[in-house]
Coordinates of C-alpha atoms and ligand atoms in Angstrom, one line a residue:
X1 CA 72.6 -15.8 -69.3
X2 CA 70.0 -12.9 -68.6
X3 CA 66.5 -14.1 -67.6
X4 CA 63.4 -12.4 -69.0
X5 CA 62.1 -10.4 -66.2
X6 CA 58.5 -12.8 -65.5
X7 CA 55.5 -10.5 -66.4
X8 CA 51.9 -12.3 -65.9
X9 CA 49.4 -10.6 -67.9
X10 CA 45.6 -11.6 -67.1
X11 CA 42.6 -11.3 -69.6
X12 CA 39.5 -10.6 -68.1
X13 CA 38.9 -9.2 -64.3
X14 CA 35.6 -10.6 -63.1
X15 CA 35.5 -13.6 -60.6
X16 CA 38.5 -16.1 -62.1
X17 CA 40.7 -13.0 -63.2
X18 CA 40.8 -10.3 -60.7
X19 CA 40.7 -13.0 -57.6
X20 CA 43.6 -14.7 -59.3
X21 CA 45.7 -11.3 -59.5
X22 CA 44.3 -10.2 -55.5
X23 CA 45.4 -13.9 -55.0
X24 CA 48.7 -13.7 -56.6
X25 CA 49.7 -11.6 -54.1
X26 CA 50.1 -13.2 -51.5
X27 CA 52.8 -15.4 -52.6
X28 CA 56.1 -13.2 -51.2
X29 CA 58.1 -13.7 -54.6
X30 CA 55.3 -12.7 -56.4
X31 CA 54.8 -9.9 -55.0
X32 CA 57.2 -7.2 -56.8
X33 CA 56.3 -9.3 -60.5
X34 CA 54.6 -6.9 -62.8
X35 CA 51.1 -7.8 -63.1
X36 CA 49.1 -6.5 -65.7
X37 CA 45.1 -6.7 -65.8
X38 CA 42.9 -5.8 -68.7
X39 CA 39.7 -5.7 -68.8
X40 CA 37.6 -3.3 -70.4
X41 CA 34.9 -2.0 -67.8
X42 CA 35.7 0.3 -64.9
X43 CA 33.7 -1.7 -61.9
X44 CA 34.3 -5.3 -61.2
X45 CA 30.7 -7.0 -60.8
X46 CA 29.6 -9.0 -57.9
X47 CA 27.3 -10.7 -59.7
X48 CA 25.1 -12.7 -57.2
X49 CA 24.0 -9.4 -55.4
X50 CA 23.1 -7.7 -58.7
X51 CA 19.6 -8.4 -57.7
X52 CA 20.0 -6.1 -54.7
X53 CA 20.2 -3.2 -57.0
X54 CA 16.6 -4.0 -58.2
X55 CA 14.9 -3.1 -54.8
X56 CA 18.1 -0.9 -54.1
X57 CA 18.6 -3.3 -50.9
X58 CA 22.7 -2.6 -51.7
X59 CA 24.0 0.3 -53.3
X60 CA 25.9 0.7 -56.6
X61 CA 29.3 1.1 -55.1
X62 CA 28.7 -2.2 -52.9
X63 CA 28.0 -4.3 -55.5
X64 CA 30.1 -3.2 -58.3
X65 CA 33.1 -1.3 -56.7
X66 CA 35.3 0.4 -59.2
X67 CA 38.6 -1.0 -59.7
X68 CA 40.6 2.0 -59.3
X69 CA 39.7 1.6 -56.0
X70 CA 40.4 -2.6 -55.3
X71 CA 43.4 -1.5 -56.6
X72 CA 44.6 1.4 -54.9
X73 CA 47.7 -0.1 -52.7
X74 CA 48.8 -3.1 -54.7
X75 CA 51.3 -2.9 -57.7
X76 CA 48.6 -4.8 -60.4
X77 CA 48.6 -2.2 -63.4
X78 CA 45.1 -2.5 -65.0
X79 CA 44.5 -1.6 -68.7
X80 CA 40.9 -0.3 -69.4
X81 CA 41.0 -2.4 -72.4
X82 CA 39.7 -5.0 -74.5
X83 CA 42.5 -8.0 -75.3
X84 CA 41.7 -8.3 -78.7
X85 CA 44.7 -11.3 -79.7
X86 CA 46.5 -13.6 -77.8
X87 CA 49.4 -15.1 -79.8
X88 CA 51.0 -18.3 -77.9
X89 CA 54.2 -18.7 -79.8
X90 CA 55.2 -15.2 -79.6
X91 CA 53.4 -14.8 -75.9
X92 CA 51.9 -11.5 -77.0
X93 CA 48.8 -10.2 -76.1
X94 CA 47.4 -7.3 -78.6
X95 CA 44.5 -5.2 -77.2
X96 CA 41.8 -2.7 -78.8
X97 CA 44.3 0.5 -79.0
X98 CA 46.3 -1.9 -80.7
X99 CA 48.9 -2.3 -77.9
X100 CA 51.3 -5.2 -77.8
X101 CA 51.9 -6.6 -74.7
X102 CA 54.4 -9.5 -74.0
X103 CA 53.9 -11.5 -71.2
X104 CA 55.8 -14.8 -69.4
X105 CA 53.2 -15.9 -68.0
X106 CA 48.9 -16.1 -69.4
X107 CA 45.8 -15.8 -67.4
X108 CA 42.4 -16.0 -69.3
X109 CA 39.1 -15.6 -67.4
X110 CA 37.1 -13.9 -70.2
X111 CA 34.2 -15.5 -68.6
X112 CA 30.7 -16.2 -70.5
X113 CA 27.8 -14.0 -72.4
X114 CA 24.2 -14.1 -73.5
X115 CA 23.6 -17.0 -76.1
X116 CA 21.7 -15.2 -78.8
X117 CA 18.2 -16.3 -79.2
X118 CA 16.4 -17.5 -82.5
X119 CA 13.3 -17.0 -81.1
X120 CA 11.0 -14.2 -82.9
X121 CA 10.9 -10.5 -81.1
X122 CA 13.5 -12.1 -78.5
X123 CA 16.3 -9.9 -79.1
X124 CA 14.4 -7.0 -79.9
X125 CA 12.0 -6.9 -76.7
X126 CA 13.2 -9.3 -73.9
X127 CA 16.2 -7.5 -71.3
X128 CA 18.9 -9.4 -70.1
X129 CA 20.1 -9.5 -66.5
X130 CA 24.0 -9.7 -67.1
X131 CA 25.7 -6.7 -66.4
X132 CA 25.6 -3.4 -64.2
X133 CA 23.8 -1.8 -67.3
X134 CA 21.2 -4.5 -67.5
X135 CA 20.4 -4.3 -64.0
X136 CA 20.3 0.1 -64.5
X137 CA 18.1 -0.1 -67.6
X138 CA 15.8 -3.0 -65.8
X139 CA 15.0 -0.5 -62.5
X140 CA 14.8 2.7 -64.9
X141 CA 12.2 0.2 -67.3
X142 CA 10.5 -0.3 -63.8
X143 CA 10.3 3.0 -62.2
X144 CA 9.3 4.3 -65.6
X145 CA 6.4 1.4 -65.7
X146 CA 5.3 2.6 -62.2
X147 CA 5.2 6.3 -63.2
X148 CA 3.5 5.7 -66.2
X149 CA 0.9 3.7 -64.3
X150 CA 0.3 5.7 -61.5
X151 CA -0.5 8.9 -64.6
X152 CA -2.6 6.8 -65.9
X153 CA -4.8 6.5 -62.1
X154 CA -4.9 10.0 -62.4
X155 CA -6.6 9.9 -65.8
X156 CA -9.2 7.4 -64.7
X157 CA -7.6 4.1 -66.5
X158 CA -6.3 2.7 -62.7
X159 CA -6.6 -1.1 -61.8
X160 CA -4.7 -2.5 -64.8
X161 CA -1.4 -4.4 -62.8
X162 CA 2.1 -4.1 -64.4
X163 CA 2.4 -7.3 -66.0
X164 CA 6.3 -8.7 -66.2
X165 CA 7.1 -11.6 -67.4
X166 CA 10.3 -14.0 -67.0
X167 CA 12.0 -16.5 -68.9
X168 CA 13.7 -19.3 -67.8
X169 CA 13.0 -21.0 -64.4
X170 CA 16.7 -21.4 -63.2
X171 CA 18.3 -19.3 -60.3
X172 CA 18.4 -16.2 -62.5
X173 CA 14.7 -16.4 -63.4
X174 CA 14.0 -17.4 -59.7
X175 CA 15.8 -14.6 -58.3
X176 CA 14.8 -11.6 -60.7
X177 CA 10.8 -13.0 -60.3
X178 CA 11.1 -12.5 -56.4
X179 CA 13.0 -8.9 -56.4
X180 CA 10.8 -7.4 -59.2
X181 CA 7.7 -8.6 -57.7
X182 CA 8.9 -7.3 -54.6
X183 CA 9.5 -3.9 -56.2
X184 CA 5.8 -3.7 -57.7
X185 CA 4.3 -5.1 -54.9
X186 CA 0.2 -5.1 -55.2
X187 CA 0.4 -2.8 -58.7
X188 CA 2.7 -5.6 -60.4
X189 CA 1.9 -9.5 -61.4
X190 CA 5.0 -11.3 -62.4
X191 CA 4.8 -14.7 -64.7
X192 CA 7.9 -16.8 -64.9
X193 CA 7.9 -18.8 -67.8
X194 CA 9.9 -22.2 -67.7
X195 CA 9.8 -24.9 -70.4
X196 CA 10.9 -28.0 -68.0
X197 CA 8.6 -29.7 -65.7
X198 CA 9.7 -27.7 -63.2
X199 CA 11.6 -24.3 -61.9
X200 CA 15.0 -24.9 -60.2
X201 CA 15.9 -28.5 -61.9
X202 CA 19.6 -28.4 -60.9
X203 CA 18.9 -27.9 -57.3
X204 CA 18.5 -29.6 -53.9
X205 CA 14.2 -30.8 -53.5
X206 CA 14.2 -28.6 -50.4
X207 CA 15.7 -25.4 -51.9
X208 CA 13.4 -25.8 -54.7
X209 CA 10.1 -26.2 -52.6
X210 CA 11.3 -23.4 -50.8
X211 CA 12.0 -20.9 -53.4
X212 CA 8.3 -22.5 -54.8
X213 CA 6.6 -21.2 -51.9
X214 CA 8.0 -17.8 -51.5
X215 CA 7.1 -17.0 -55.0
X216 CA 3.5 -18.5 -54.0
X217 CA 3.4 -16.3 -51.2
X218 CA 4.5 -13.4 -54.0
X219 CA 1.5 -14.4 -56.2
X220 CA 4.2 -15.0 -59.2
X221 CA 2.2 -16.7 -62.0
X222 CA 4.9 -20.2 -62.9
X223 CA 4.1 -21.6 -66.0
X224 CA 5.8 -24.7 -66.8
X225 CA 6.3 -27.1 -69.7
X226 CA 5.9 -24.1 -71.4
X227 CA 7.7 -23.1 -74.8
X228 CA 8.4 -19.3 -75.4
X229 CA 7.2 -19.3 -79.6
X230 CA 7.8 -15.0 -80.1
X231 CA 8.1 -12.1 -77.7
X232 CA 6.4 -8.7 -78.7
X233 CA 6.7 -5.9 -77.5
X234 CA 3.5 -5.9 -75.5
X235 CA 3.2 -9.4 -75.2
X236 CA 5.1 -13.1 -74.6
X237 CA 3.4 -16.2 -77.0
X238 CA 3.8 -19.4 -75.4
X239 CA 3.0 -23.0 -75.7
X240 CA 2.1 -25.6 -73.5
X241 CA 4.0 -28.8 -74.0
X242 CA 1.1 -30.6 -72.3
X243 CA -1.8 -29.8 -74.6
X244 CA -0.1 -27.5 -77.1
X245 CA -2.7 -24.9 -76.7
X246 CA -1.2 -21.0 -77.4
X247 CA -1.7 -18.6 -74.7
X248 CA -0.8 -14.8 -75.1
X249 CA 0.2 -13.2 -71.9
X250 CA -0.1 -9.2 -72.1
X251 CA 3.6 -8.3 -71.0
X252 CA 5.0 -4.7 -70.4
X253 CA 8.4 -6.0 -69.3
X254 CA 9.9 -9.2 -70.8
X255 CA 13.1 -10.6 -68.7
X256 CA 14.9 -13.2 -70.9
X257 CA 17.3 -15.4 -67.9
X258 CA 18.1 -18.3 -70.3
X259 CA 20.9 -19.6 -71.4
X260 CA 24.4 -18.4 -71.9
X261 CA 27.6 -19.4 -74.0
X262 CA 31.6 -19.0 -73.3
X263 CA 33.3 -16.1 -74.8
X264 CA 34.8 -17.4 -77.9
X265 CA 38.8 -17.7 -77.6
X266 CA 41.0 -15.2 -78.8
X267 CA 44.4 -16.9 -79.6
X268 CA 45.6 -17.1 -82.9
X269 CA 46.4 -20.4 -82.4
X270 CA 43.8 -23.0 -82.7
X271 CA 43.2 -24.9 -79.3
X272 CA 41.3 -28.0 -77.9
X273 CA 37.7 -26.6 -76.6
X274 CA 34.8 -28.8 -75.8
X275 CA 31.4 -28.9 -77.6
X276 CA 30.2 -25.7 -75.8
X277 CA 33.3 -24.2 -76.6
X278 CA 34.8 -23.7 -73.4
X279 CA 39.0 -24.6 -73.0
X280 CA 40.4 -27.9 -72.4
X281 CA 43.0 -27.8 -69.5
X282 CA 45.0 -29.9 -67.6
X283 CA 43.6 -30.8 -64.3
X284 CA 46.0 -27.4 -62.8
X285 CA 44.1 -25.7 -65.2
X286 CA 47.3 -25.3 -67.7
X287 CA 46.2 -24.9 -71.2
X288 CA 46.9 -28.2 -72.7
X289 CA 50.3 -27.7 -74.5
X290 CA 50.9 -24.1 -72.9
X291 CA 51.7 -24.7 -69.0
X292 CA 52.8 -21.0 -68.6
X293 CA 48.9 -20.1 -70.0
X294 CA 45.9 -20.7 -67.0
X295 CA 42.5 -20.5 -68.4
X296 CA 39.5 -20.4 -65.4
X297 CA 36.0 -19.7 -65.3
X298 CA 33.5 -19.9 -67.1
X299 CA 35.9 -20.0 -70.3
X300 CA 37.3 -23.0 -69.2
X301 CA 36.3 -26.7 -68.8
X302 CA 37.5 -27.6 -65.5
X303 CA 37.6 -30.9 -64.3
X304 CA 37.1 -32.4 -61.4
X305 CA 37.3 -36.0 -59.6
X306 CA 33.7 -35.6 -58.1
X307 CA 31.7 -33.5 -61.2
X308 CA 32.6 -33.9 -64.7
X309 CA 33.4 -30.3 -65.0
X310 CA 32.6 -27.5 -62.3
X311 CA 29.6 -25.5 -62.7
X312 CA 29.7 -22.0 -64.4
X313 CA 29.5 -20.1 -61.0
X314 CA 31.2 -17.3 -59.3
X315 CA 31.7 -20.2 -56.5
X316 CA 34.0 -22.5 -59.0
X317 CA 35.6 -19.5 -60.7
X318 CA 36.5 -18.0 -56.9
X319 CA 37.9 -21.6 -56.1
X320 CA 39.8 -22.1 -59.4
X321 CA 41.3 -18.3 -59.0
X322 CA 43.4 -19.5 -55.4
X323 CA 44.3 -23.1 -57.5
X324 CA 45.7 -21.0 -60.4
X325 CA 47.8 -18.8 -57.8
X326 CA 48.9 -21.6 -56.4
X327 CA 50.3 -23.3 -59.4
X328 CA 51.0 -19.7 -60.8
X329 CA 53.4 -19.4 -57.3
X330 CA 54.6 -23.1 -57.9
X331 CA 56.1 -22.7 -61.5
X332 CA 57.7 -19.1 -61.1
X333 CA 59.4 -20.5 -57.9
X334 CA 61.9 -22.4 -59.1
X335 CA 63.7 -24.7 -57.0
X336 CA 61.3 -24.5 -54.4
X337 CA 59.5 -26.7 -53.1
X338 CA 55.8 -25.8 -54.4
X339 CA 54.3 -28.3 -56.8
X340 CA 51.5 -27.4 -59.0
X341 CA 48.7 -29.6 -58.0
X342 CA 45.0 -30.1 -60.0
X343 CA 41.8 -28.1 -59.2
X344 CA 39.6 -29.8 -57.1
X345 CA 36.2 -28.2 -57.0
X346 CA 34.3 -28.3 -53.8
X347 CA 30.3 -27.3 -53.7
X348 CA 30.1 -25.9 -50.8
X349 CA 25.7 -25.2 -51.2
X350 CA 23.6 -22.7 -52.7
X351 CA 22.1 -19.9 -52.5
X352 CA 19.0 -17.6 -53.8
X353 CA 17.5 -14.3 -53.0
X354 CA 13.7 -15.1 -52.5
X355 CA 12.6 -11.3 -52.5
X356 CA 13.2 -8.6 -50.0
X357 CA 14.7 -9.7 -46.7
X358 CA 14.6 -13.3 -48.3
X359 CA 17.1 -16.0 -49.2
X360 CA 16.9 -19.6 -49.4
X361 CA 20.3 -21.7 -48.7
X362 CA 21.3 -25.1 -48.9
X363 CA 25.0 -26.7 -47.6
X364 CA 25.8 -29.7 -47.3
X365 CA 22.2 -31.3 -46.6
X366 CA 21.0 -28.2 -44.6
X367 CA 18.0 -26.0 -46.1
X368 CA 17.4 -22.8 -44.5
X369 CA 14.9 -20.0 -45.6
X370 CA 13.1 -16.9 -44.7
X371 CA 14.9 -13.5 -43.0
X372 CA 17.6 -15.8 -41.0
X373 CA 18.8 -16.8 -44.6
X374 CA 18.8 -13.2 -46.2
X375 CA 21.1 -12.3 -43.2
X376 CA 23.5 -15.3 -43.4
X377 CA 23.6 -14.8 -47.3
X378 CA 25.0 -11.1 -47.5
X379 CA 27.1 -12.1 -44.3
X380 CA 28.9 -15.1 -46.4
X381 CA 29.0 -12.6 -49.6
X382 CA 30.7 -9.9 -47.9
X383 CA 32.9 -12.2 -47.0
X384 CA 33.3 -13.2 -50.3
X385 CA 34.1 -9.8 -51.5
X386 CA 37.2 -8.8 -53.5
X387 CA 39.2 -7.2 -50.8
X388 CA 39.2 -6.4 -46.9
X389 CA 38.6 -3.0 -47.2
X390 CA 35.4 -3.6 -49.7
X391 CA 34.0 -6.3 -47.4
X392 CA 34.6 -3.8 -44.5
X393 CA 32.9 -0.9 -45.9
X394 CA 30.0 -2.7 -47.1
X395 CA 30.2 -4.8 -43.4
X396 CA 30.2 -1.1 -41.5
X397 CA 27.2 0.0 -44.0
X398 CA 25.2 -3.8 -43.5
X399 CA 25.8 -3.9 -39.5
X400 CA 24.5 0.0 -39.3
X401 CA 21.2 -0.7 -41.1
X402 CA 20.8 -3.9 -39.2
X403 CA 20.6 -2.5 -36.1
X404 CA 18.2 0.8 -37.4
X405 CA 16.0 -2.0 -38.2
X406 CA 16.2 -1.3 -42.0
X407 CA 18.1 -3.8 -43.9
X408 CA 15.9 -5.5 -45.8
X409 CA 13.0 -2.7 -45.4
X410 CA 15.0 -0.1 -48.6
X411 CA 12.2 1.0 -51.5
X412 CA 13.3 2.1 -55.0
X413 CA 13.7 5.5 -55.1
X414 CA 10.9 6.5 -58.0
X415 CA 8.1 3.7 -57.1
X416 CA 4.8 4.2 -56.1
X417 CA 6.4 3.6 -52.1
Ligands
LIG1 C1 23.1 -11.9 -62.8 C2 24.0 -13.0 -62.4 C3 23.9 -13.6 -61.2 C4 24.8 -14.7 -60.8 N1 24.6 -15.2 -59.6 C5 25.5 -16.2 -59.2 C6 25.4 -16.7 -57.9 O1 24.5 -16.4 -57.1 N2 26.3 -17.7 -57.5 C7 27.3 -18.1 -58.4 O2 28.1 -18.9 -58.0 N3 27.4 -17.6 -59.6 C8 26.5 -16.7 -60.1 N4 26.6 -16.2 -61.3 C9 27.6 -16.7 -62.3 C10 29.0 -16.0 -62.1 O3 28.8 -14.6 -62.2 C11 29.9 -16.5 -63.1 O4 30.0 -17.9 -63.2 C12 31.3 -16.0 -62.8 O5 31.3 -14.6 -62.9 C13 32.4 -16.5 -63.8 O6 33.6 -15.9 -63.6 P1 34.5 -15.6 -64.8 O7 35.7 -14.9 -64.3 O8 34.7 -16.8 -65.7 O9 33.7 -14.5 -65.7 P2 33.2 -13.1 -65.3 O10 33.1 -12.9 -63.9 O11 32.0 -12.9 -66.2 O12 34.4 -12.2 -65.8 C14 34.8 -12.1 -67.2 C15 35.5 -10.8 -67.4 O13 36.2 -10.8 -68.5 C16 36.1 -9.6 -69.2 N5 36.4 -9.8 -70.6 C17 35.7 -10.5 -71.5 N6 36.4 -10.6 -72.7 C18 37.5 -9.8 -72.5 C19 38.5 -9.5 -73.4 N7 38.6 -9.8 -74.6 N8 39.5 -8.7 -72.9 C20 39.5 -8.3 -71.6 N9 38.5 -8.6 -70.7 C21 37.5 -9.3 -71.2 C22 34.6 -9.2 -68.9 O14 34.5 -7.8 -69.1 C23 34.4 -9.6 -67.5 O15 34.7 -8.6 -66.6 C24 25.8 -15.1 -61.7 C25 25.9 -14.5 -63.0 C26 25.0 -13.5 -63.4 C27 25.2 -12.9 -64.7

């Protein structure tokens, strides 16, 4: 009897999907499998550091390397496509050009979007702060803001600030209020909206006093218990919980960093999600009735014995990519003696850019801030990078402006600097 030649196909190549096809690797008898990965954009995204490219404190190519060149050297054939089917009972996988791959073996990491807004003049006028494009239309937005202001100083209508404002007082609110204040410096005043009683609710008291402070020190406006009623497009209408007076605040540049939804599945076959819609597995992350299909990330609803379900963060998607090797390595091994074992997610602490040259941390009780954080941040991120010859360029390029003293000290290329 001829056995079908294994062939693990993997949908989706941000943190869960391309880390668990780097990872894959490393297991000897995987190592000559064909691996196919496909996934329609041509840089894979480090998404924490996307802030970086705001105040241009990291470069393009450091952030979002293409994968043409993570790949070069390694025998993982990537598709610049969309899967648009995945068909369990024939174990076929058909993409946009309408290509029908069959695989042995299933990995889905389509990860999560933006979770469309019903509130008025959202869509329309408020930028998101997902992707490389969001992040390249946000700085041109700026620059453009900062030109258009400093013509208007010539024509005698100076004083006026830029006047930003952003949703949504979690990390990504946070973290885009300290780099784009940063970036208008004195011409800018940034408002970050947040409907709770407070910014940062999920996180440690000391990171959140911390990250309080800085954007103090930043003069960003935070306005909480406040509901976002309608976005214009010169202007953000909000309420106050409190006293449910209106206020209007005058807004060039609306951020919207709320809220996000999985990426709806794509089998044919109807499967157990929860009520946000992410994947049921198995504690190995098996799809429940499928144990040669993973799903990881933020599609997925992965358990654990200390958290219900692991967060939707790079951090649990990195840690569930080496689990889904592992058990990947375990059930194409056979007779070996590899078991496939559950997903334990471990939270190792967090971490926030406060601004230029500014993080705040938190692990495992520890809070540390100011410059000494911004340092051990990209340090632990580079490490974190897909590949040793990525983290060693961008190590070479971090160590060299270190020691000229200009790390943290970059200014966007167009601003009034
Ligand atoms: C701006 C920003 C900052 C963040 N900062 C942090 C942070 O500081 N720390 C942290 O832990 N987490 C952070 N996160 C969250 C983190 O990025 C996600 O939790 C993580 O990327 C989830 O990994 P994933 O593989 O599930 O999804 P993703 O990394 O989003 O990857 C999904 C991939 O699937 C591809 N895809 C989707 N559908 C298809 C399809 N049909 N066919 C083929 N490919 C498809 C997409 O193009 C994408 O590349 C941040 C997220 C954002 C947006």
């Amino acid at each position: 009897m001829t056995r079908t030649p294994l062939h693990i196909c993997i949908i989706g190549g941000g943190f869960g999907g391309f880390y668990t096809a780097l990872y894959l690797k490393k297991y000897k008898h995987l190592r000559q499998i064909q691996t196919t990965l496909i996934e329609p954009n041509d840089q894979f995204l480090f998404t924490p550091m996307l802030y970086e490219l705001i105040t241009r404190e990291l470069e393009e190519w450091e952030v979002a390397p293409t994968y043409t060149s993570l790949l070069t050297g390694t025998n993982i054939t990537w598709k610049q496509t969309r899967a648009t089917r995945i068909n369990l009972n024939q174990q076929t996988v058909t993409t946009e050009a309408d290509e029908v791959l069959a695989y042995t073996h299933l990995v889905v990491a389509t990860g999560a979007k933006s979770r469309p807004v019903d509130i008025p003049g959202a869509n329309e006028h408020a930028l998101t702060f997902r992707s490389l494009q969001d992040a390249q239309l946000l700085t041109a937005r700026l620059a453009q803001l900062v030109q258009m202001r400093s013509l208007s100083a010539t024509a005698n209508l100076a004083g006026r600030p830029i006047r930003v404002t952003v949703i949504g007082g979690g990390a990504s609110g946070v973290e885009l209020a300290g780099k784009v204040s940063d970036y208008l410096g004195t011409s800018g005043q940034v408002t970050l909206v947040e409907r709770g009683d407070t910014i940062l609710k999920h996180f440690e008291d000391g990171l959140r006093r911390l990250s309080q402070k800085s954007l103090s020190r930043r003069k960003v406006r935070v306005l909480t218990h406040s509901a976002v009623l309608a976005v214009k497009a010169d202007a953000v209408i909000v309420q106050s919980n409190a006293s449910g007076q209106t206020e209007t605040i005058p807004s060039q540049m609306t951020l919207w960093a709320v809220g996000t939804q999985p990426r709806e599945w794509i089998g044919e076959q109807a499967v157990a999600q929860n009520e946000r819609g992410q994947l049921l597995t198995e504690r190995s992350l098996q799809l429940l009735n499928h144990r040669n299909v993973f799903i990881l990330g933020d599609a997925a609803d992965m358990h654990s014995p200390h958290q219900k379900t692991a967060p939707n963060t790079a951090q649990a998607a990195f840690q569930s990519a080496s689990r889904v090797a592992a058990n990947m390595a375990a059930i194409t091994d056979i007779g070996s003696k590899r078991r496939v074992k559950p997903f334990n997610y471990l939270h190792l602490g967090d971490m926030l850019t406060l601004g230029l040259g500014e993080a705040g941390l938190w692990s495992f009780g520890l809070t540390l801030g100011g410059p000494l954080a911004a340092i051990a941040r990209r340090v632990v991120y580079i490490f974190r990078m897909p590949t040793r010859h990525h983290q060693l360029k961008v190590a070479r390029r971090t160590l060299g402006l270190l020691i000229q003293g200009q790390l943290f000290k970059i200014k966007p290329k167009s601003s009034r600097f």
